[in-house]
Amino acid sequence: MTGNANLSSDVIEVRDLSIGYGKRTVMEHLDFSIRRGEIFGLLGGSGCGKSTLMKHLIGLYRPQKGDIRIFGESIVAAPPERRREMMRRFGVTYQGGALFGSLTLSENVALPLQEFTDYPPEKIDRIVREKLALVDLADFGNYMPAEISGGMKKRAGLARALALDPELLFFDEPSAGLDPLASAALDRLIRSLRDKLGATVVIVTHELDSIFSIADRVIMLDKSVKTAAAIGDPRELKEHSGNAWVKSFLNRDGLKGA
């Protein structure tokens, strides 16, 4: 199994969760937990609700039903100010890096420090340099996003997500648009950061190579039944799942939406 041998206490608990938009339900009856220090994948075909589920986990959307507990506390029931405090324990990266094009990489990484701390400028500068070095961008702080590659933008976005030393890291399609070598390098970086920082990592993806490379466990979302089809080690599910859809998906058997 990939990752730490000492995976213990649950940091995210999802109970009887239903999610969607208005009266339209995307997924329902979701029950799963994410353990401290693991890399956990949200997996499924196009349009199954992977990114929607992640946005619920980080408190951006409110569920139609059910509860989400983060470090033992409900982010659903928390009042707005407390929810914002809880969200500061998260680092989130989006597709493409979501960098501000008018700011340098250093300025992008500095933003959360300027917004959520009262650190003096010299301390912010030091932290920014440390985070850029952590993602192998130590010499690119003065570059603009337009001057770097797609893979570098994703790493810069990761550096910004790490600025506040989060205990939870969320990735939305981290390998999307990358060539195989850049994708593999990003996978190694994610695994390395988890090991160095002891963070818990949640990844939204449809990239099976990445899942088999770095994920400890996954939840498989099946849009045909609007709920989870399986939860577990993706390598075990690929070989031994009793669910035909899960086994076909993980073995790339040409399913629609896979």
PDB file of C-alpha atoms in Angstrom:
ATOM      1  CA  MET A   1       0.000   0.000   0.000  1.00  0.00           C
ATOM      2  CA  THR A   2       1.226   3.502  -0.837  1.00  0.00           C
ATOM      3  CA  GLY A   3       2.121   5.967   1.921  1.00  0.00           C
ATOM      4  CA  ASN A   4       2.394   5.962   5.690  1.00  0.00           C
ATOM      5  CA  ALA A   5       2.051   2.790   7.674  1.00  0.00           C
ATOM      6  CA  ASN A   6       0.692   4.740  10.669  1.00  0.00           C
ATOM      7  CA  LEU A   7      -2.578   5.957   9.212  1.00  0.00           C
ATOM      8  CA  SER A   8      -4.858   6.539  12.162  1.00  0.00           C
ATOM      9  CA  SER A   9      -7.649   8.845  13.333  1.00  0.00           C
ATOM     10  CA  ASP A  10     -10.190  10.159  10.856  1.00  0.00           C
ATOM     11  CA  VAL A  11      -9.810  13.834   9.946  1.00  0.00           C
ATOM     12  CA  ILE A  12     -12.901  13.963   7.700  1.00  0.00           C
ATOM     13  CA  GLU A  13     -16.133  12.097   8.425  1.00  0.00           C
ATOM     14  CA  VAL A  14     -18.971  12.162   5.879  1.00  0.00           C
ATOM     15  CA  ARG A  15     -22.330  10.844   7.054  1.00  0.00           C
ATOM     16  CA  ASP A  16     -25.443  10.215   4.920  1.00  0.00           C
ATOM     17  CA  LEU A  17     -24.479  13.098   2.635  1.00  0.00           C
ATOM     18  CA  SER A  18     -26.624  14.230  -0.282  1.00  0.00           C
ATOM     19  CA  ILE A  19     -25.246  16.929  -2.582  1.00  0.00           C
ATOM     20  CA  GLY A  20     -26.521  18.786  -5.622  1.00  0.00           C
ATOM     21  CA  TYR A  21     -27.850  22.064  -6.968  1.00  0.00           C
ATOM     22  CA  GLY A  22     -31.266  23.304  -5.935  1.00  0.00           C
ATOM     23  CA  LYS A  23     -33.625  20.344  -6.144  1.00  0.00           C
ATOM     24  CA  ARG A  24     -31.275  18.371  -8.398  1.00  0.00           C
ATOM     25  CA  THR A  25     -29.400  15.693  -6.466  1.00  0.00           C
ATOM     26  CA  VAL A  26     -25.993  14.700  -7.841  1.00  0.00           C
ATOM     27  CA  MET A  27     -24.928  12.171  -5.175  1.00  0.00           C
ATOM     28  CA  GLU A  28     -26.730  10.819  -2.123  1.00  0.00           C
ATOM     29  CA  HIS A  29     -26.236   8.522   0.878  1.00  0.00           C
ATOM     30  CA  LEU A  30     -22.467   9.059   0.936  1.00  0.00           C
ATOM     31  CA  ASP A  31     -20.755   7.607   4.010  1.00  0.00           C
ATOM     32  CA  PHE A  32     -16.974   7.574   4.251  1.00  0.00           C
ATOM     33  CA  SER A  33     -14.038   8.770   6.325  1.00  0.00           C
ATOM     34  CA  ILE A  34     -10.605  10.098   5.402  1.00  0.00           C
ATOM     35  CA  ARG A  35      -7.755   9.118   7.683  1.00  0.00           C
ATOM     36  CA  ARG A  36      -4.999  11.322   8.990  1.00  0.00           C
ATOM     37  CA  GLY A  37      -1.944  11.306   6.720  1.00  0.00           C
ATOM     38  CA  GLU A  38      -3.432   9.417   3.782  1.00  0.00           C
ATOM     39  CA  ILE A  39      -3.839  10.363   0.130  1.00  0.00           C
ATOM     40  CA  PHE A  40      -7.515   9.877  -0.677  1.00  0.00           C
ATOM     41  CA  GLY A  41      -8.954  10.022  -4.189  1.00  0.00           C
ATOM     42  CA  LEU A  42     -12.404  11.158  -5.333  1.00  0.00           C
ATOM     43  CA  LEU A  43     -12.829   9.091  -8.478  1.00  0.00           C
ATOM     44  CA  GLY A  44     -15.489   8.530 -11.123  1.00  0.00           C
ATOM     45  CA  GLY A  45     -16.624   9.305 -14.636  1.00  0.00           C
ATOM     46  CA  SER A  46     -17.192  12.761 -16.115  1.00  0.00           C
ATOM     47  CA  GLY A  47     -20.062  14.614 -14.504  1.00  0.00           C
ATOM     48  CA  CYS A  48     -20.373  12.288 -11.522  1.00  0.00           C
ATOM     49  CA  GLY A  49     -19.902  15.055  -8.943  1.00  0.00           C
ATOM     50  CA  LYS A  50     -16.238  14.713  -7.913  1.00  0.00           C
ATOM     51  CA  SER A  51     -15.496  18.455  -7.861  1.00  0.00           C
ATOM     52  CA  THR A  52     -18.915  19.183  -6.362  1.00  0.00           C
ATOM     53  CA  LEU A  53     -18.142  16.792  -3.514  1.00  0.00           C
ATOM     54  CA  MET A  54     -14.786  18.471  -2.907  1.00  0.00           C
ATOM     55  CA  LYS A  55     -16.464  21.894  -2.714  1.00  0.00           C
ATOM     56  CA  HIS A  56     -18.792  20.502  -0.063  1.00  0.00           C
ATOM     57  CA  LEU A  57     -15.870  19.033   1.892  1.00  0.00           C
ATOM     58  CA  ILE A  58     -14.137  22.421   2.063  1.00  0.00           C
ATOM     59  CA  GLY A  59     -17.280  24.263   3.089  1.00  0.00           C
ATOM     60  CA  LEU A  60     -17.997  26.209  -0.105  1.00  0.00           C
ATOM     61  CA  TYR A  61     -21.349  24.466  -0.672  1.00  0.00           C
ATOM     62  CA  ARG A  62     -23.953  23.356   1.846  1.00  0.00           C
ATOM     63  CA  PRO A  63     -25.339  19.823   1.450  1.00  0.00           C
ATOM     64  CA  GLN A  64     -28.943  18.950   0.761  1.00  0.00           C
ATOM     65  CA  LYS A  65     -28.740  16.465   3.616  1.00  0.00           C
ATOM     66  CA  GLY A  66     -26.224  14.923   6.003  1.00  0.00           C
ATOM     67  CA  ASP A  67     -23.099  16.091   7.760  1.00  0.00           C
ATOM     68  CA  ILE A  68     -19.378  16.629   7.195  1.00  0.00           C
ATOM     69  CA  ARG A  69     -17.112  16.670  10.233  1.00  0.00           C
ATOM     70  CA  ILE A  70     -13.590  18.076   9.951  1.00  0.00           C
ATOM     71  CA  PHE A  71     -11.257  17.243  12.846  1.00  0.00           C
ATOM     72  CA  GLY A  72     -14.359  16.204  14.791  1.00  0.00           C
ATOM     73  CA  GLU A  73     -16.343  19.405  14.187  1.00  0.00           C
ATOM     74  CA  SER A  74     -19.257  19.844  11.802  1.00  0.00           C
ATOM     75  CA  ILE A  75     -18.434  22.291   9.020  1.00  0.00           C
ATOM     76  CA  VAL A  76     -22.100  22.123   8.015  1.00  0.00           C
ATOM     77  CA  ALA A  77     -23.472  23.264  11.381  1.00  0.00           C
ATOM     78  CA  ALA A  78     -20.690  25.760  12.111  1.00  0.00           C
ATOM     79  CA  PRO A  79     -21.674  29.458  11.980  1.00  0.00           C
ATOM     80  CA  PRO A  80     -20.089  31.456   9.121  1.00  0.00           C
ATOM     81  CA  GLU A  81     -17.177  32.907  11.103  1.00  0.00           C
ATOM     82  CA  ARG A  82     -16.268  29.530  12.586  1.00  0.00           C
ATOM     83  CA  ARG A  83     -16.539  27.933   9.140  1.00  0.00           C
ATOM     84  CA  ARG A  84     -14.038  30.481   7.795  1.00  0.00           C
ATOM     85  CA  GLU A  85     -11.674  29.656  10.667  1.00  0.00           C
ATOM     86  CA  MET A  86     -11.938  25.953   9.849  1.00  0.00           C
ATOM     87  CA  MET A  87     -11.268  26.631   6.168  1.00  0.00           C
ATOM     88  CA  ARG A  88      -7.957  28.284   7.053  1.00  0.00           C
ATOM     89  CA  ARG A  89      -6.698  24.815   7.986  1.00  0.00           C
ATOM     90  CA  PHE A  90      -7.136  23.762   4.339  1.00  0.00           C
ATOM     91  CA  GLY A  91      -4.898  24.293   1.334  1.00  0.00           C
ATOM     92  CA  VAL A  92      -6.724  24.097  -2.001  1.00  0.00           C
ATOM     93  CA  THR A  93      -5.319  23.933  -5.526  1.00  0.00           C
ATOM     94  CA  TYR A  94      -7.463  24.313  -8.618  1.00  0.00           C
ATOM     95  CA  GLN A  95      -7.128  23.270 -12.242  1.00  0.00           C
ATOM     96  CA  GLY A  96      -4.494  25.367 -13.981  1.00  0.00           C
ATOM     97  CA  GLY A  97      -3.158  26.747 -10.698  1.00  0.00           C
ATOM     98  CA  ALA A  98      -5.687  29.639 -10.574  1.00  0.00           C
ATOM     99  CA  LEU A  99      -2.880  32.173 -10.240  1.00  0.00           C
ATOM    100  CA  PHE A 100      -3.470  35.911 -10.510  1.00  0.00           C
ATOM    101  CA  GLY A 101      -1.928  36.829 -13.847  1.00  0.00           C
ATOM    102  CA  SER A 102      -1.004  40.367 -12.807  1.00  0.00           C
ATOM    103  CA  LEU A 103       1.078  39.172  -9.838  1.00  0.00           C
ATOM    104  CA  THR A 104       4.458  37.456  -9.713  1.00  0.00           C
ATOM    105  CA  LEU A 105       4.691  33.949  -8.301  1.00  0.00           C
ATOM    106  CA  SER A 106       6.023  35.363  -5.025  1.00  0.00           C
ATOM    107  CA  GLU A 107       3.148  37.817  -4.818  1.00  0.00           C
ATOM    108  CA  ASN A 108       0.648  35.040  -5.482  1.00  0.00           C
ATOM    109  CA  VAL A 109       2.075  32.887  -2.680  1.00  0.00           C
ATOM    110  CA  ALA A 110       2.140  35.882  -0.317  1.00  0.00           C
ATOM    111  CA  LEU A 111      -1.585  36.614  -0.694  1.00  0.00           C
ATOM    112  CA  PRO A 112      -2.975  34.230   1.964  1.00  0.00           C
ATOM    113  CA  LEU A 113      -0.250  35.309   4.395  1.00  0.00           C
ATOM    114  CA  GLN A 114      -1.148  38.954   3.893  1.00  0.00           C
ATOM    115  CA  GLU A 115      -4.859  38.255   4.246  1.00  0.00           C
ATOM    116  CA  PHE A 116      -4.912  35.863   7.199  1.00  0.00           C
ATOM    117  CA  THR A 117      -1.866  36.760   9.307  1.00  0.00           C
ATOM    118  CA  ASP A 118      -0.294  39.861  10.811  1.00  0.00           C
ATOM    119  CA  TYR A 119       3.240  38.736   9.934  1.00  0.00           C
ATOM    120  CA  PRO A 120       5.717  41.510   9.111  1.00  0.00           C
ATOM    121  CA  PRO A 121       6.855  41.751   5.461  1.00  0.00           C
ATOM    122  CA  GLU A 122      10.240  40.153   6.127  1.00  0.00           C
ATOM    123  CA  LYS A 123       8.614  37.042   7.652  1.00  0.00           C
ATOM    124  CA  ILE A 124       6.183  36.781   4.738  1.00  0.00           C
ATOM    125  CA  ASP A 125       9.093  37.033   2.286  1.00  0.00           C
ATOM    126  CA  ARG A 126      10.924  34.230   4.099  1.00  0.00           C
ATOM    127  CA  ILE A 127       7.872  31.950   4.099  1.00  0.00           C
ATOM    128  CA  VAL A 128       7.251  32.646   0.408  1.00  0.00           C
ATOM    129  CA  ARG A 129      10.814  31.667  -0.451  1.00  0.00           C
ATOM    130  CA  GLU A 130      10.489  28.492   1.620  1.00  0.00           C
ATOM    131  CA  LYS A 131       7.255  27.442  -0.061  1.00  0.00           C
ATOM    132  CA  LEU A 132       8.552  28.111  -3.570  1.00  0.00           C
ATOM    133  CA  ALA A 133      11.684  26.093  -2.774  1.00  0.00           C
ATOM    134  CA  LEU A 134       9.481  23.254  -1.496  1.00  0.00           C
ATOM    135  CA  VAL A 135       7.916  22.909  -4.961  1.00  0.00           C
ATOM    136  CA  ASP A 136      11.205  23.405  -6.843  1.00  0.00           C
ATOM    137  CA  LEU A 137      10.487  27.006  -7.896  1.00  0.00           C
ATOM    138  CA  ALA A 138      13.082  28.774  -5.756  1.00  0.00           C
ATOM    139  CA  ASP A 139      14.473  30.739  -8.701  1.00  0.00           C
ATOM    140  CA  PHE A 140      11.122  31.761 -10.198  1.00  0.00           C
ATOM    141  CA  GLY A 141       9.630  34.081  -7.594  1.00  0.00           C
ATOM    142  CA  ASN A 142       9.849  37.135  -9.853  1.00  0.00           C
ATOM    143  CA  TYR A 143       8.306  35.407 -12.865  1.00  0.00           C
ATOM    144  CA  MET A 144       4.789  36.171 -14.030  1.00  0.00           C
ATOM    145  CA  PRO A 145       2.371  33.242 -14.555  1.00  0.00           C
ATOM    146  CA  ALA A 146       2.408  33.870 -18.322  1.00  0.00           C
ATOM    147  CA  GLU A 147       6.165  33.261 -18.358  1.00  0.00           C
ATOM    148  CA  ILE A 148       6.103  29.703 -16.991  1.00  0.00           C
ATOM    149  CA  SER A 149       4.831  26.292 -18.134  1.00  0.00           C
ATOM    150  CA  GLY A 150       1.556  24.644 -17.160  1.00  0.00           C
ATOM    151  CA  GLY A 151       3.283  22.265 -14.777  1.00  0.00           C
ATOM    152  CA  MET A 152       5.092  25.148 -13.096  1.00  0.00           C
ATOM    153  CA  LYS A 153       1.798  27.022 -12.693  1.00  0.00           C
ATOM    154  CA  LYS A 154       0.346  24.024 -10.889  1.00  0.00           C
ATOM    155  CA  ARG A 155       3.374  23.885  -8.593  1.00  0.00           C
ATOM    156  CA  ALA A 156       3.102  27.617  -7.919  1.00  0.00           C
ATOM    157  CA  GLY A 157      -0.555  27.114  -7.040  1.00  0.00           C
ATOM    158  CA  LEU A 158       0.535  24.363  -4.679  1.00  0.00           C
ATOM    159  CA  ALA A 159       3.093  26.676  -3.051  1.00  0.00           C
ATOM    160  CA  ARG A 160       0.302  29.183  -2.414  1.00  0.00           C
ATOM    161  CA  ALA A 161      -1.890  26.421  -0.958  1.00  0.00           C
ATOM    162  CA  LEU A 162       0.963  25.541   1.419  1.00  0.00           C
ATOM    163  CA  ALA A 163       1.497  29.115   2.607  1.00  0.00           C
ATOM    164  CA  LEU A 164      -0.467  28.729   5.860  1.00  0.00           C
ATOM    165  CA  ASP A 165       0.910  25.239   6.643  1.00  0.00           C
ATOM    166  CA  PRO A 166      -2.440  23.477   6.164  1.00  0.00           C
ATOM    167  CA  GLU A 167      -3.257  20.144   7.751  1.00  0.00           C
ATOM    168  CA  LEU A 168      -5.480  19.227   4.802  1.00  0.00           C
ATOM    169  CA  LEU A 169      -4.575  19.620   1.124  1.00  0.00           C
ATOM    170  CA  PHE A 170      -7.213  19.433  -1.612  1.00  0.00           C
ATOM    171  CA  PHE A 171      -6.315  19.020  -5.292  1.00  0.00           C
ATOM    172  CA  ASP A 172      -8.835  19.461  -8.117  1.00  0.00           C
ATOM    173  CA  GLU A 173      -7.584  17.575 -11.200  1.00  0.00           C
ATOM    174  CA  PRO A 174      -3.884  18.287 -10.490  1.00  0.00           C
ATOM    175  CA  SER A 175      -2.621  16.427 -13.570  1.00  0.00           C
ATOM    176  CA  ALA A 176      -5.144  17.805 -16.072  1.00  0.00           C
ATOM    177  CA  GLY A 177      -3.411  19.172 -19.170  1.00  0.00           C
ATOM    178  CA  LEU A 178       0.038  17.903 -18.232  1.00  0.00           C
ATOM    179  CA  ASP A 179       2.180  15.590 -20.336  1.00  0.00           C
ATOM    180  CA  PRO A 180       2.997  12.170 -18.808  1.00  0.00           C
ATOM    181  CA  LEU A 181       6.421  13.204 -17.505  1.00  0.00           C
ATOM    182  CA  ALA A 182       5.109  16.393 -15.870  1.00  0.00           C
ATOM    183  CA  SER A 183       2.168  14.469 -14.432  1.00  0.00           C
ATOM    184  CA  ALA A 184       4.456  11.833 -12.917  1.00  0.00           C
ATOM    185  CA  ALA A 185       6.686  14.555 -11.466  1.00  0.00           C
ATOM    186  CA  LEU A 186       3.670  16.222  -9.851  1.00  0.00           C
ATOM    187  CA  ASP A 187       2.562  12.894  -8.382  1.00  0.00           C
ATOM    188  CA  ARG A 188       6.005  12.437  -6.824  1.00  0.00           C
ATOM    189  CA  LEU A 189       5.849  15.973  -5.430  1.00  0.00           C
ATOM    190  CA  ILE A 190       2.420  15.408  -3.850  1.00  0.00           C
ATOM    191  CA  ARG A 191       3.600  12.176  -2.242  1.00  0.00           C
ATOM    192  CA  SER A 192       6.811  13.834  -1.035  1.00  0.00           C
ATOM    193  CA  LEU A 193       4.945  16.763   0.509  1.00  0.00           C
ATOM    194  CA  ARG A 194       2.564  14.425   2.297  1.00  0.00           C
ATOM    195  CA  ASP A 195       5.518  12.542   3.746  1.00  0.00           C
ATOM    196  CA  LYS A 196       7.462  15.704   4.691  1.00  0.00           C
ATOM    197  CA  LEU A 197       4.583  17.711   6.102  1.00  0.00           C
ATOM    198  CA  GLY A 198       2.359  14.962   7.482  1.00  0.00           C
ATOM    199  CA  ALA A 199      -0.633  16.515   5.738  1.00  0.00           C
ATOM    200  CA  THR A 200      -3.760  14.652   4.671  1.00  0.00           C
ATOM    201  CA  VAL A 201      -4.349  14.887   0.908  1.00  0.00           C
ATOM    202  CA  VAL A 202      -7.648  14.699  -0.995  1.00  0.00           C
ATOM    203  CA  ILE A 203      -7.456  14.492  -4.792  1.00  0.00           C
ATOM    204  CA  VAL A 204     -10.212  14.899  -7.371  1.00  0.00           C
ATOM    205  CA  THR A 205      -9.119  13.145 -10.554  1.00  0.00           C
ATOM    206  CA  HIS A 206      -9.990  10.808 -13.390  1.00  0.00           C
ATOM    207  CA  GLU A 207      -6.300  10.037 -14.064  1.00  0.00           C
ATOM    208  CA  LEU A 208      -5.926   6.366 -13.187  1.00  0.00           C
ATOM    209  CA  ASP A 209      -2.130   6.371 -13.469  1.00  0.00           C
ATOM    210  CA  SER A 210      -1.964   8.999 -10.723  1.00  0.00           C
ATOM    211  CA  ILE A 211      -4.463   7.157  -8.555  1.00  0.00           C
ATOM    212  CA  PHE A 212      -2.554   3.866  -8.755  1.00  0.00           C
ATOM    213  CA  SER A 213       0.728   5.705  -8.142  1.00  0.00           C
ATOM    214  CA  ILE A 214      -0.104   7.714  -5.041  1.00  0.00           C
ATOM    215  CA  ALA A 215      -3.575   7.051  -3.582  1.00  0.00           C
ATOM    216  CA  ASP A 216      -3.953   5.041  -0.399  1.00  0.00           C
ATOM    217  CA  ARG A 217      -7.712   4.755  -0.837  1.00  0.00           C
ATOM    218  CA  VAL A 218     -10.443   6.079  -3.133  1.00  0.00           C
ATOM    219  CA  ILE A 219     -14.178   6.536  -3.184  1.00  0.00           C
ATOM    220  CA  MET A 220     -15.728   5.550  -6.512  1.00  0.00           C
ATOM    221  CA  LEU A 221     -18.710   7.728  -7.463  1.00  0.00           C
ATOM    222  CA  ASP A 222     -21.161   6.093  -9.879  1.00  0.00           C
ATOM    223  CA  LYS A 223     -23.498   8.648 -11.454  1.00  0.00           C
ATOM    224  CA  SER A 224     -25.840   5.911 -12.754  1.00  0.00           C
ATOM    225  CA  VAL A 225     -26.902   5.139  -9.162  1.00  0.00           C
ATOM    226  CA  LYS A 226     -26.007   8.559  -7.668  1.00  0.00           C
ATOM    227  CA  THR A 227     -23.923   7.164  -4.834  1.00  0.00           C
ATOM    228  CA  ALA A 228     -20.624   5.487  -3.977  1.00  0.00           C
ATOM    229  CA  ALA A 229     -20.022   2.170  -5.697  1.00  0.00           C
ATOM    230  CA  ALA A 230     -16.898   1.290  -3.687  1.00  0.00           C
ATOM    231  CA  ILE A 231     -14.370   2.602  -1.176  1.00  0.00           C
ATOM    232  CA  GLY A 232     -10.899   1.148  -0.700  1.00  0.00           C
ATOM    233  CA  ASP A 233      -7.394   0.637  -2.034  1.00  0.00           C
ATOM    234  CA  PRO A 234      -7.657   1.225  -5.809  1.00  0.00           C
ATOM    235  CA  ARG A 235      -5.206  -1.580  -6.565  1.00  0.00           C
ATOM    236  CA  GLU A 236      -7.318  -4.036  -4.576  1.00  0.00           C
ATOM    237  CA  LEU A 237     -10.539  -2.787  -6.141  1.00  0.00           C
ATOM    238  CA  LYS A 238      -9.057  -3.135  -9.628  1.00  0.00           C
ATOM    239  CA  GLU A 239      -8.376  -6.819  -9.093  1.00  0.00           C
ATOM    240  CA  HIS A 240     -11.004  -7.962  -6.632  1.00  0.00           C
ATOM    241  CA  SER A 241     -14.036  -5.649  -6.603  1.00  0.00           C
ATOM    242  CA  GLY A 242     -17.342  -7.463  -6.801  1.00  0.00           C
ATOM    243  CA  ASN A 243     -18.893  -4.452  -8.537  1.00  0.00           C
ATOM    244  CA  ALA A 244     -18.690  -4.857 -12.316  1.00  0.00           C
ATOM    245  CA  TRP A 245     -18.695  -1.097 -12.985  1.00  0.00           C
ATOM    246  CA  VAL A 246     -15.857  -0.464 -10.524  1.00  0.00           C
ATOM    247  CA  LYS A 247     -13.726  -3.248 -11.959  1.00  0.00           C
ATOM    248  CA  SER A 248     -14.358  -2.132 -15.544  1.00  0.00           C
ATOM    249  CA  PHE A 249     -13.617   1.513 -14.747  1.00  0.00           C
ATOM    250  CA  LEU A 250     -10.331   0.747 -13.005  1.00  0.00           C
ATOM    251  CA  ASN A 251      -9.289  -1.640 -15.773  1.00  0.00           C
ATOM    252  CA  ARG A 252     -10.117   0.912 -18.493  1.00  0.00           C
ATOM    253  CA  ASP A 253     -12.694  -1.289 -20.175  1.00  0.00           C
ATOM    254  CA  GLY A 254     -14.167   1.495 -22.289  1.00  0.00           C
ATOM    255  CA  LEU A 255     -17.019   2.612 -20.096  1.00  0.00           C
ATOM    256  CA  LYS A 256     -19.002   5.711 -21.042  1.00  0.00           C
ATOM    257  CA  GLY A 257     -17.807   8.746 -19.160  1.00  0.00           C
ATOM    258  CA  ALA A 258     -14.709   7.031 -17.853  1.00  0.00           C
TER     259      ALA A 258
END
